[in-house]
Short mmCIF file of C-alpha atoms and ligand atoms in Angstrom, two decimals:
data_model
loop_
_atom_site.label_atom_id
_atom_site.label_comp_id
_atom_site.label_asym_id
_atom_site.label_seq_id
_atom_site.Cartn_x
_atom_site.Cartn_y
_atom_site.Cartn_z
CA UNK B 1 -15.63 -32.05 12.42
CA UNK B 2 -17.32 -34.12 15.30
CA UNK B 3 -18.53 -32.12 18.21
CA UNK B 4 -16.91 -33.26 21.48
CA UNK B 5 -18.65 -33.60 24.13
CA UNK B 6 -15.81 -34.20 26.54
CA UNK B 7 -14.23 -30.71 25.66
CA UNK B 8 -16.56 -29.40 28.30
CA UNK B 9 -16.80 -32.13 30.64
CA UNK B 10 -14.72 -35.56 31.32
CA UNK B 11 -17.63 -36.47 33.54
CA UNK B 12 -20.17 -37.23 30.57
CA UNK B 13 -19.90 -40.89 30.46
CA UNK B 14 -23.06 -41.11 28.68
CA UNK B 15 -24.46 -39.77 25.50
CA UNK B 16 -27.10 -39.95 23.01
CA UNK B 17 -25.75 -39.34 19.13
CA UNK B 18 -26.48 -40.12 15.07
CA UNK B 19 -24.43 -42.27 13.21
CA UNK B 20 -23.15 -39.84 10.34
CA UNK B 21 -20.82 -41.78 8.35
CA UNK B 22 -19.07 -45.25 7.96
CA UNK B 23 -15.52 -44.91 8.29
CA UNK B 24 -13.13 -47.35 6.17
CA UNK B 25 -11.31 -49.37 8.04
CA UNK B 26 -7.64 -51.20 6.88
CA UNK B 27 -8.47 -53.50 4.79
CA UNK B 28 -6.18 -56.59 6.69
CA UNK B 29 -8.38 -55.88 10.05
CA UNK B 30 -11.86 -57.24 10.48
CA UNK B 31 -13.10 -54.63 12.29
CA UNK B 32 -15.62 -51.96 11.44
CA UNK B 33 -15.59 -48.07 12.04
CA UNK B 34 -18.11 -45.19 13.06
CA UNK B 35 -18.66 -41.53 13.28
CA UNK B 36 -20.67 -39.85 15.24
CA UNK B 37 -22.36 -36.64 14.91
CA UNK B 38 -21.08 -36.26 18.90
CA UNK B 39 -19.36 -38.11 21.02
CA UNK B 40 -18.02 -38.06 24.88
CA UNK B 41 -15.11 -40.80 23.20
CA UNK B 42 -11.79 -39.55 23.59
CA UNK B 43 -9.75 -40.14 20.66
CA UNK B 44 -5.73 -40.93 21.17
CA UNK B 45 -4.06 -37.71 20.96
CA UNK B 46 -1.61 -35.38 22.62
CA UNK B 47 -0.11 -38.21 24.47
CA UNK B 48 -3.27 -39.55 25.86
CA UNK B 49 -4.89 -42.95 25.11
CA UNK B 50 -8.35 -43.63 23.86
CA UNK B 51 -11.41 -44.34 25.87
CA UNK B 52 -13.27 -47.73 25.25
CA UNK B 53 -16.69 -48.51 25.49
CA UNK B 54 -20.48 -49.56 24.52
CA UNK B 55 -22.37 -48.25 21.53
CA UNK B 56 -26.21 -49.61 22.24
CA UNK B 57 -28.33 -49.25 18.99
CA UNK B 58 -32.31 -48.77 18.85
CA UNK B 59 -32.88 -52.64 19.63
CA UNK B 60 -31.19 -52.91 22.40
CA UNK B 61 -27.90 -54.74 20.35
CA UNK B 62 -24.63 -53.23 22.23
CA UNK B 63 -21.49 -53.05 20.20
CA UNK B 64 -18.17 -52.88 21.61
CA UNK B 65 -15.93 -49.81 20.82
CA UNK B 66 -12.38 -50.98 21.42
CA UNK B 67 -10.38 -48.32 19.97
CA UNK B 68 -11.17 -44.01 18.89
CA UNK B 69 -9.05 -41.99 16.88
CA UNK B 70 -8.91 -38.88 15.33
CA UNK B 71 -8.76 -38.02 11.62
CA UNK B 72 -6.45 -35.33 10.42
CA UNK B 73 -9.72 -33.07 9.05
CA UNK B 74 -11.01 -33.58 13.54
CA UNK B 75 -13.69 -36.66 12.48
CA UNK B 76 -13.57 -39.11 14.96
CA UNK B 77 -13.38 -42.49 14.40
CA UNK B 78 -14.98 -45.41 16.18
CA UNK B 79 -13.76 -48.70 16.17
CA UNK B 80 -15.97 -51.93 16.47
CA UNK B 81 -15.63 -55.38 16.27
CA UNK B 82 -18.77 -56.54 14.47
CA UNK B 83 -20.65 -54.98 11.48
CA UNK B 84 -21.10 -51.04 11.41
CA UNK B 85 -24.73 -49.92 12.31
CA UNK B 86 -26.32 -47.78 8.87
CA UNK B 87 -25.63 -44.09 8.87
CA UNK B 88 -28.57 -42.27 10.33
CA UNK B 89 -28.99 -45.01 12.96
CA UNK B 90 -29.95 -43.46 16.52
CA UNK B 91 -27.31 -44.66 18.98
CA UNK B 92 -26.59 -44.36 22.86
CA UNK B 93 -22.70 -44.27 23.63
CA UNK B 94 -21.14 -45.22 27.02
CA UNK B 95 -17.92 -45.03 28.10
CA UNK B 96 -15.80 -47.16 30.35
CA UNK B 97 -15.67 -44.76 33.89
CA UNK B 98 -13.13 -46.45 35.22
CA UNK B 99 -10.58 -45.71 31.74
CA UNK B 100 -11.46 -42.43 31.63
CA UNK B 101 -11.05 -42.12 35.26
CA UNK B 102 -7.61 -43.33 35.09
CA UNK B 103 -6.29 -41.53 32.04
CA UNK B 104 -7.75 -38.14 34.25
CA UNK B 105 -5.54 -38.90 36.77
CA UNK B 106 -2.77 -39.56 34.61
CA UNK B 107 -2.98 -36.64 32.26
CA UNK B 108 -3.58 -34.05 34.82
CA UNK B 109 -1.01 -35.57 36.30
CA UNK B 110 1.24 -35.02 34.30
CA UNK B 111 0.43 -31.18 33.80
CA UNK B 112 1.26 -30.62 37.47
CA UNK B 113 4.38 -32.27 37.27
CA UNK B 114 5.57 -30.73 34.13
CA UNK B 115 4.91 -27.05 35.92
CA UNK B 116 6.47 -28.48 38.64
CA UNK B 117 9.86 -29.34 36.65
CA UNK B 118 9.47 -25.39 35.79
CA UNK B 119 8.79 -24.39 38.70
CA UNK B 120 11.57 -25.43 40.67
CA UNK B 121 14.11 -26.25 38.03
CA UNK B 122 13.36 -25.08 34.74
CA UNK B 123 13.36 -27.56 32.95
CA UNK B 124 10.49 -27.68 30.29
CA UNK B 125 9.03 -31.31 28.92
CA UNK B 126 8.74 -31.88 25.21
CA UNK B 127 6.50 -35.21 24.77
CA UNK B 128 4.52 -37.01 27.27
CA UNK B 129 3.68 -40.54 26.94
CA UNK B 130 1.26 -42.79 28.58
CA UNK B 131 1.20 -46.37 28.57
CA UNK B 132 -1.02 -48.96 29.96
CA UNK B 133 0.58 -49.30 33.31
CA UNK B 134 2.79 -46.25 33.54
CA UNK B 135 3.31 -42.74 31.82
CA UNK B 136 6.33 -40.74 31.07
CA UNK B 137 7.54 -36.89 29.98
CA UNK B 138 10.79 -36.49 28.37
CA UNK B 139 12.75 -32.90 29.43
CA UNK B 140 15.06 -31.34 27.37
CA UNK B 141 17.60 -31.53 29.79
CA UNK B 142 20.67 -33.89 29.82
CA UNK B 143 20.95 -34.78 33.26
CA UNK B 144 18.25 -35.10 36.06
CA UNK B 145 19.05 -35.71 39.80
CA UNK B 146 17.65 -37.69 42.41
CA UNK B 147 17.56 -34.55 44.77
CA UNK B 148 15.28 -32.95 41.65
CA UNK B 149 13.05 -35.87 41.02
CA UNK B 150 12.48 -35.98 44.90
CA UNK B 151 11.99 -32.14 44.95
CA UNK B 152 9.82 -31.94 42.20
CA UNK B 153 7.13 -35.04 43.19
CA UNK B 154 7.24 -33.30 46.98
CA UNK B 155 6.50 -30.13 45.01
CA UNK B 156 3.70 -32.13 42.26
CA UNK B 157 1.79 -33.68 45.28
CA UNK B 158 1.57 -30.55 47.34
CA UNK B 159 -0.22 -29.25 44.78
CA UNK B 160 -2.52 -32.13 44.50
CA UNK B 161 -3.18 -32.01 48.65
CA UNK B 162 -4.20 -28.37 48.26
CA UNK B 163 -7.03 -29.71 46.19
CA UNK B 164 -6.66 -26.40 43.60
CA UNK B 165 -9.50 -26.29 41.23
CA UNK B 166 -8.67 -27.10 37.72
CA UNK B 167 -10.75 -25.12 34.89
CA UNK B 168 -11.22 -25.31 31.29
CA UNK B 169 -11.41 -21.94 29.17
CA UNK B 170 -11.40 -20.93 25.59
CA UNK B 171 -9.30 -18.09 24.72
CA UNK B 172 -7.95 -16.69 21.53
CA UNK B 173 -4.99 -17.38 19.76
CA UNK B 174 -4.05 -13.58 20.53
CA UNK B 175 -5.27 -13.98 23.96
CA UNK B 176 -2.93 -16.86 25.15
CA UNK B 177 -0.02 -15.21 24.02
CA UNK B 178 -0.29 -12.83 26.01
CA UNK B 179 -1.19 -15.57 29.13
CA UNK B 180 1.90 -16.88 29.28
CA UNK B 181 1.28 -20.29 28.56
CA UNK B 182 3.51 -22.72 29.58
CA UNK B 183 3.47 -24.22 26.03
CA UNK B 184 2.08 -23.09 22.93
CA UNK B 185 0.85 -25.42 20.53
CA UNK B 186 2.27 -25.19 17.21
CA UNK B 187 -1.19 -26.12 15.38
CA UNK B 188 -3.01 -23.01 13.70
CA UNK B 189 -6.24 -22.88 14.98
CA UNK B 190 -8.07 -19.81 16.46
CA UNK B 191 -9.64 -20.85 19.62
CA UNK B 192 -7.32 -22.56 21.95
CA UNK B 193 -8.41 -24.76 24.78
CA UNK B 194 -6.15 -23.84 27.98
CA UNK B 195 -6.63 -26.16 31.46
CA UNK B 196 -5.80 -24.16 34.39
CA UNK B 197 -4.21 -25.30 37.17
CA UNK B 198 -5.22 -22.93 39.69
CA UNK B 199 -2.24 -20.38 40.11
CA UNK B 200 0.29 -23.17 39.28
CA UNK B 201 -0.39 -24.29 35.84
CA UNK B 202 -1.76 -23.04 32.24
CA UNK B 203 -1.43 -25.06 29.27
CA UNK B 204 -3.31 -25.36 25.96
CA UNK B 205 -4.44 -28.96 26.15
CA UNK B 206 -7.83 -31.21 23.85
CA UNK B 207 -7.31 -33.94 26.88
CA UNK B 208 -9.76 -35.04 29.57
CA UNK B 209 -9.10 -33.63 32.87
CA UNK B 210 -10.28 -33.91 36.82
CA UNK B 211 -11.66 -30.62 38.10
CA UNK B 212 -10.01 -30.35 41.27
CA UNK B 213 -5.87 -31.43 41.19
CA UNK B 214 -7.32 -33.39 44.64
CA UNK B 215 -8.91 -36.61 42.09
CA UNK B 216 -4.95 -37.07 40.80
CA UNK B 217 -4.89 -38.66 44.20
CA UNK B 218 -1.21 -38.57 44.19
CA UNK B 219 1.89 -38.39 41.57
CA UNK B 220 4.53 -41.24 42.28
CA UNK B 221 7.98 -40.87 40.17
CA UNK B 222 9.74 -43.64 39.00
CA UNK B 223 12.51 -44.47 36.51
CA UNK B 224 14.39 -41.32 34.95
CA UNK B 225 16.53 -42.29 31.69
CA UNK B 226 18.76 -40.95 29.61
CA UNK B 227 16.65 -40.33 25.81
CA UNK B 228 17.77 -39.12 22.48
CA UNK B 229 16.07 -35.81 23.08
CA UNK B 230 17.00 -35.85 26.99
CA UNK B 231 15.72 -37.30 29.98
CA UNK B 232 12.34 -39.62 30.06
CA UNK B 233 11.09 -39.62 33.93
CA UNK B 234 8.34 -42.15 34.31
CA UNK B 235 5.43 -41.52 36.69
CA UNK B 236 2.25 -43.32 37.16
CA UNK B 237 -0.83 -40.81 39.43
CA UNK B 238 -3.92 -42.22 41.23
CA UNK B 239 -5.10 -45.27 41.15
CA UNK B 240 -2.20 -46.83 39.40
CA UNK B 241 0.31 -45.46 41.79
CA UNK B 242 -1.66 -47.38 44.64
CA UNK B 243 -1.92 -50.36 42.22
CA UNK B 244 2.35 -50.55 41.43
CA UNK B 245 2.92 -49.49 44.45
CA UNK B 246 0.98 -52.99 45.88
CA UNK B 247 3.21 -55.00 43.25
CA UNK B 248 6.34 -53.51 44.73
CA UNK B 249 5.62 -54.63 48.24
CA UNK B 250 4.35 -57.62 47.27
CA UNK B 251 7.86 -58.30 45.67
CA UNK B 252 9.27 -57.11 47.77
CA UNK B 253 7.93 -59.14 51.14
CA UNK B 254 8.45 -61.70 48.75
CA UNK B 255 12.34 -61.31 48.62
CA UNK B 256 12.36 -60.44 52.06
CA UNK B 257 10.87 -63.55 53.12
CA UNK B 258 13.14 -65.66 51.35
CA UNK B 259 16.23 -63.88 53.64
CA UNK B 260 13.95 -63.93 56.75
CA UNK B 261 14.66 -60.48 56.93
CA UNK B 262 12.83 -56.56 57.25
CA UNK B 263 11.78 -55.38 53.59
CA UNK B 264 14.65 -52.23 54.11
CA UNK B 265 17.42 -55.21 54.77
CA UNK B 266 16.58 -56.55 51.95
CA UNK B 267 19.30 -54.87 49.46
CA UNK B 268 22.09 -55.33 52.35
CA UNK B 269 21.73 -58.95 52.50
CA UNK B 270 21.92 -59.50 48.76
CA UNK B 271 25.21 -57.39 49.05
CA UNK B 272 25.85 -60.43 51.78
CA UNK B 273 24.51 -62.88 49.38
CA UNK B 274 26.81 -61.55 47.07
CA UNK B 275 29.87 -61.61 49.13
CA UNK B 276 29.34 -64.77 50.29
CA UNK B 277 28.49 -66.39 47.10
CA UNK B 278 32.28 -64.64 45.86
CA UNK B 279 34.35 -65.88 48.99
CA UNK B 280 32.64 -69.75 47.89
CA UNK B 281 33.44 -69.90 43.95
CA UNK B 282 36.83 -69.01 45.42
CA UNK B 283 37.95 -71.42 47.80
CA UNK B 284 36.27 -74.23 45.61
CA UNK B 285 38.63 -73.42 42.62
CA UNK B 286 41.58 -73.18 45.36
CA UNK B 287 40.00 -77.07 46.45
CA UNK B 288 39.78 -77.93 42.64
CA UNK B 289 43.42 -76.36 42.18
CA UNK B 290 44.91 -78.49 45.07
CA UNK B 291 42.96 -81.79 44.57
CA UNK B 292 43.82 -82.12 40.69
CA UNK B 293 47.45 -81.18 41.67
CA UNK B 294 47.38 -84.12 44.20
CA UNK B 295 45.78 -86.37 41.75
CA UNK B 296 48.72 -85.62 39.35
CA UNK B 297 51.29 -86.18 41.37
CA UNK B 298 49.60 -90.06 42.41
CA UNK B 299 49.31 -90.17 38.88
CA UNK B 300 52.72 -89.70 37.58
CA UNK B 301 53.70 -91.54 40.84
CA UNK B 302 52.03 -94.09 40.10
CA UNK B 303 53.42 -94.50 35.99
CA UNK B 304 56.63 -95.77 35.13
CA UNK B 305 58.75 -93.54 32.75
CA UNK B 306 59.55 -94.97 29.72
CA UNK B 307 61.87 -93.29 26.72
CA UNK B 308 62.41 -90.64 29.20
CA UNK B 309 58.82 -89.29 29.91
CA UNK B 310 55.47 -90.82 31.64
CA UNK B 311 52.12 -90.92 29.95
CA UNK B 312 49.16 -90.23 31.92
CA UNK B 313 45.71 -91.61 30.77
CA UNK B 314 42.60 -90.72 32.63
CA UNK B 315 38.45 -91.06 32.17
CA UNK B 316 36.76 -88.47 34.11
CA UNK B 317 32.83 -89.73 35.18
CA UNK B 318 32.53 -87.29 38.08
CA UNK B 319 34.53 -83.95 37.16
CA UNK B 320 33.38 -81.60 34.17
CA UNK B 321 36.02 -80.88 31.18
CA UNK B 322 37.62 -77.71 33.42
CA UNK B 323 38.64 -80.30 35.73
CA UNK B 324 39.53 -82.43 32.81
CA UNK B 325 42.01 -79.58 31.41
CA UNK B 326 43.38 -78.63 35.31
CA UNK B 327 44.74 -82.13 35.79
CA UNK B 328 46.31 -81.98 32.24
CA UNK B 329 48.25 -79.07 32.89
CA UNK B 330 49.57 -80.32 36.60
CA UNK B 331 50.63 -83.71 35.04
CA UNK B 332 52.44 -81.46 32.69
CA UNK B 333 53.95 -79.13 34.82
CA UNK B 334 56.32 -80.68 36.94
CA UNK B 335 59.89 -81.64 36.45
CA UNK B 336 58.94 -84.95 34.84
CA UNK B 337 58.30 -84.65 31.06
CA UNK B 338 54.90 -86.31 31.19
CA UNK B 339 52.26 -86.19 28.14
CA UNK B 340 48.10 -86.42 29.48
CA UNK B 341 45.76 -87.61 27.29
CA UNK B 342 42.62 -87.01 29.61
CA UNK B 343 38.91 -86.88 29.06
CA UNK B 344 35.76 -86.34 30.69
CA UNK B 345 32.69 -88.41 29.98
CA UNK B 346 29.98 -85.52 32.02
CA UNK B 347 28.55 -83.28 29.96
CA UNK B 348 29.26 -81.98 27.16
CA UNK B 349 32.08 -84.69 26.87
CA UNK B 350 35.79 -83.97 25.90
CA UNK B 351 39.06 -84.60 25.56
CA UNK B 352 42.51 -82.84 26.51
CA UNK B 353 45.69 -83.61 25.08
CA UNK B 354 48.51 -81.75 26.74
CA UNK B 355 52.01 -82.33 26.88
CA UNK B 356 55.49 -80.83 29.14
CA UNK B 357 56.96 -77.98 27.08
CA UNK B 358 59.84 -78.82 25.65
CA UNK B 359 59.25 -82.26 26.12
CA UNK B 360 61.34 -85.07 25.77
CA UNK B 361 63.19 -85.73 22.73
CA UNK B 362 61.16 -88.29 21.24
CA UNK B 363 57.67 -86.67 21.87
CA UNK B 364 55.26 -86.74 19.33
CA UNK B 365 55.70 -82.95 18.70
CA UNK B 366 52.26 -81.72 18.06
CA UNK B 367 49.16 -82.71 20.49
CA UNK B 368 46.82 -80.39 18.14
CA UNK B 369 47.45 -82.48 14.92
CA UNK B 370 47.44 -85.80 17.15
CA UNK B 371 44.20 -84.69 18.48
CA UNK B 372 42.66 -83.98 15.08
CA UNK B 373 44.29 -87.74 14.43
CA UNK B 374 42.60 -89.43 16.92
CA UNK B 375 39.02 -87.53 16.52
CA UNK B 376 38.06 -87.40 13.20
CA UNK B 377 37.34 -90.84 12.49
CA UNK B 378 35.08 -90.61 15.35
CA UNK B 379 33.23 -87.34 14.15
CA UNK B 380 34.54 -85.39 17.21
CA UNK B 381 36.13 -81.66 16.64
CA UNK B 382 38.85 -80.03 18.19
CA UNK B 383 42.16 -78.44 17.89
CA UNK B 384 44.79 -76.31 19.93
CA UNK B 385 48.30 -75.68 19.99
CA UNK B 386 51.46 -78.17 20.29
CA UNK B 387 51.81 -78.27 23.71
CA UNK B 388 48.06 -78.02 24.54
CA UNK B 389 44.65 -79.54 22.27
CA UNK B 390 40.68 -79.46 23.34
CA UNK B 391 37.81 -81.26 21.74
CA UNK B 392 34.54 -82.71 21.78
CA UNK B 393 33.44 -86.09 20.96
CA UNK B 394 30.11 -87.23 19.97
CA UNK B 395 27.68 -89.40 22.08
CA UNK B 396 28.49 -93.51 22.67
CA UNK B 397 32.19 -92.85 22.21
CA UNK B 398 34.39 -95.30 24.40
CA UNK B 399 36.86 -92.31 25.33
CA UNK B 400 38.70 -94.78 27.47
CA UNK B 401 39.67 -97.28 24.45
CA UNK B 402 40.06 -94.46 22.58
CA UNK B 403 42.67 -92.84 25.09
CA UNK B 404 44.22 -96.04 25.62
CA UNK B 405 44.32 -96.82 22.01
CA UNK B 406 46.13 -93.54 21.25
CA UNK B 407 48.42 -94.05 24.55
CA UNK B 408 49.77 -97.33 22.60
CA UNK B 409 50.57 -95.24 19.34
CA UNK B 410 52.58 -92.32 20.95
CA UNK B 411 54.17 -95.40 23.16
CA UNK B 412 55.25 -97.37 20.82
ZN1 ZN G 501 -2.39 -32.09 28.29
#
């Protein structure tokens, strides 16, 4: 096993070790791997992520560590992008202080908050999680609300302003049962490693901690989520919080700029916005509704009847194919039996083929199958019913001559 060096102290940034072994690496990455006799690296584990940092060999040569893990016999492996230095090699390992500081924050973090969830509301967390920019605990609890993820950050922070110190002890396996710990960890070892929370919190834990809850510099809740095995409440602590926190506003000016308005207007005027935007869409389709019901009665006006029914043809430049179909149906909804053959030349074109139900006697009968008629040798698509047919036709199409042309069959 490799002797940590941050079991006793998450300040040790720097360290002086042995290379002892080459570890293989997967064979598909190019990377090589390292262990130490010692190291101050932590390895991803228990929900925390890895430190990064600098191996520097005898002559000077530095050699990036970009990832550590742990190996199920406690070896730890690390990760480097160029060529492994010889076992027995003399090597000086750094780690990145600002990483380390942040994962602190994070992870002890989260241990306040979890006691606090316990505290106040008993409800115990099963995994915690931390990602690059945020971290999360899931609770085995269905429902959270957001009275108790108020309650419990006023509660978490408190105990970060009273600056409690936070210690690291070694107890037996026998000795933390009878400690009350506010979870056990399943793993069978001996000698457990508890963090201490001073009179709030004690939990067996391998991760890298602050020693007064004051460095956590605050505990900011976010989302909460419903999860297979309960609720997931994300949180971010420190320097991060201060860091999304930033983002927020930013966006946040941002959209309140573009109203001219205060940052806690903001979600009023979109309601506005919103409203607005509703009360628009609505009297245009009441303007669309009225103008194609004018333009189809000064269309049928305007057509003589012949064989007892008028046929409407009209080329659409300016109107989409909704229009297209509205002015179909008011040509064929009046007391005139009237067929439309109708298109629209914006984008994507089309044509509508719609005819008075009922009809006159003589009418063609079926506008889908004289739609299919009329677009096929033209490679355009479409179909519909006998009183009503919609298709496409395909670019450099003269959908007026064909209209027209298709106006003289049914005509005639
Ligand atoms: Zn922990």
């Amino acid at each position: 096993m490799t002797k940590r060096l941050y079991y006793d102290s998450s300040e040790m940034h720097e360290f002086d070790s042995v290379v002892e072994d080459i570890a293989p690496a997967s064979p598909e990455q190019s990377r090589t791997a390292v262990i130490l006799r010692e190291t101050a690296f932590y390895p991803t584990s228990g929900g925390q992520v890895h430190d990064t940092g600098w191996l520097t060999v005898n002559d000077g040569e530095r050699l990036r560590v970009t990832e550590v893990a742990e190996t199920e016999d406690g070896r730890i492996v690390h990760y480097l992008e160029v060529p492994a230095p010889v076992a027995g090699t003399a090597v000086h390992g750094s780690i990145d202080p600002e990483r380390r500081r942040d994962h602190m924050q994070q992870h002890s973090g989260q241990h306040v908050l979890s006691a606090a969830f316990i505290d106040l509301y008993q409800m115990p967390t099963v995994s915690f999680h931390m990602a690059e920019d945020y971290c999360s605990i899931d609770m085995a609890v269905s429902a959270i609300t957001s009275e108790q993820i108020a309650g419990a950050e006023k509660r978490a922070n408190q105990i970060v302003f009273e600056n409690r110190p936070v210690r690291i002890r070694y107890v037996s396996r026998a000795e933390a049962e009878k400690l009350g710990l506010r979870k056990m960890p399943p793993a069978e070892r001996d000698e457990l490693r508890l963090i201490e929370v001073a009179d709030f919190d004690l939990s067996a834990c391998g991760g890298t901690h602050v020693s007064s809850s004051g460095q956590i510099g605050s505990i900011l809740l976010r989302k909460n989520e419903k999860v297979r095995q309960g609720t997931r409440v994300e949180f971010v602590c420190g320097g991060r919080a201060v860091r999304i926190a930033r983002r927020d506003y930013s966006v946040l000016t941002e959209a309140a700029a573009l109203f001219s308005t205060q940052l806690w207007d903001v979600p009023e005027q979109i309601r506005k916005s919103f409203d607005e935007n509703k009360l628009l869409r609505k009297q245009k389709d009441d303007a669309l509704d009225e103008l194609a019901e004018f333009m189809a009665l000064a269309a049928l006006h305007d057509q003589p009847e012949r064989n007892g029914r008028k046929i409407v043809v009209r080329v659409f430049s300016d109107r989409d194919i909704g229009f297209a179909k509205l002015f179909a149906q008011k040509v064929t909804r009046t007391a005139t039996a009237a067929i439309a053959l109708v298109a629209s030349t914006t984008e994507p074109p089309g044509l509508v083929f719609a005819q008075t139900s009922g009809g006159a006697a003589d009418s063609p009968a079926d506008m889908g199958a004289l739609l299919k008629q009329v677009l096929s040798p033209v490679g355009g698509r479409g179909g519909g019913s006998r009183d009503f047919a919609q298709g496409g036709v395909p670019p450099g199409i003269d959908v007026g001559q064909l209209l027209q042309r298709t106006a003289d069959t049914i005509g005639t």
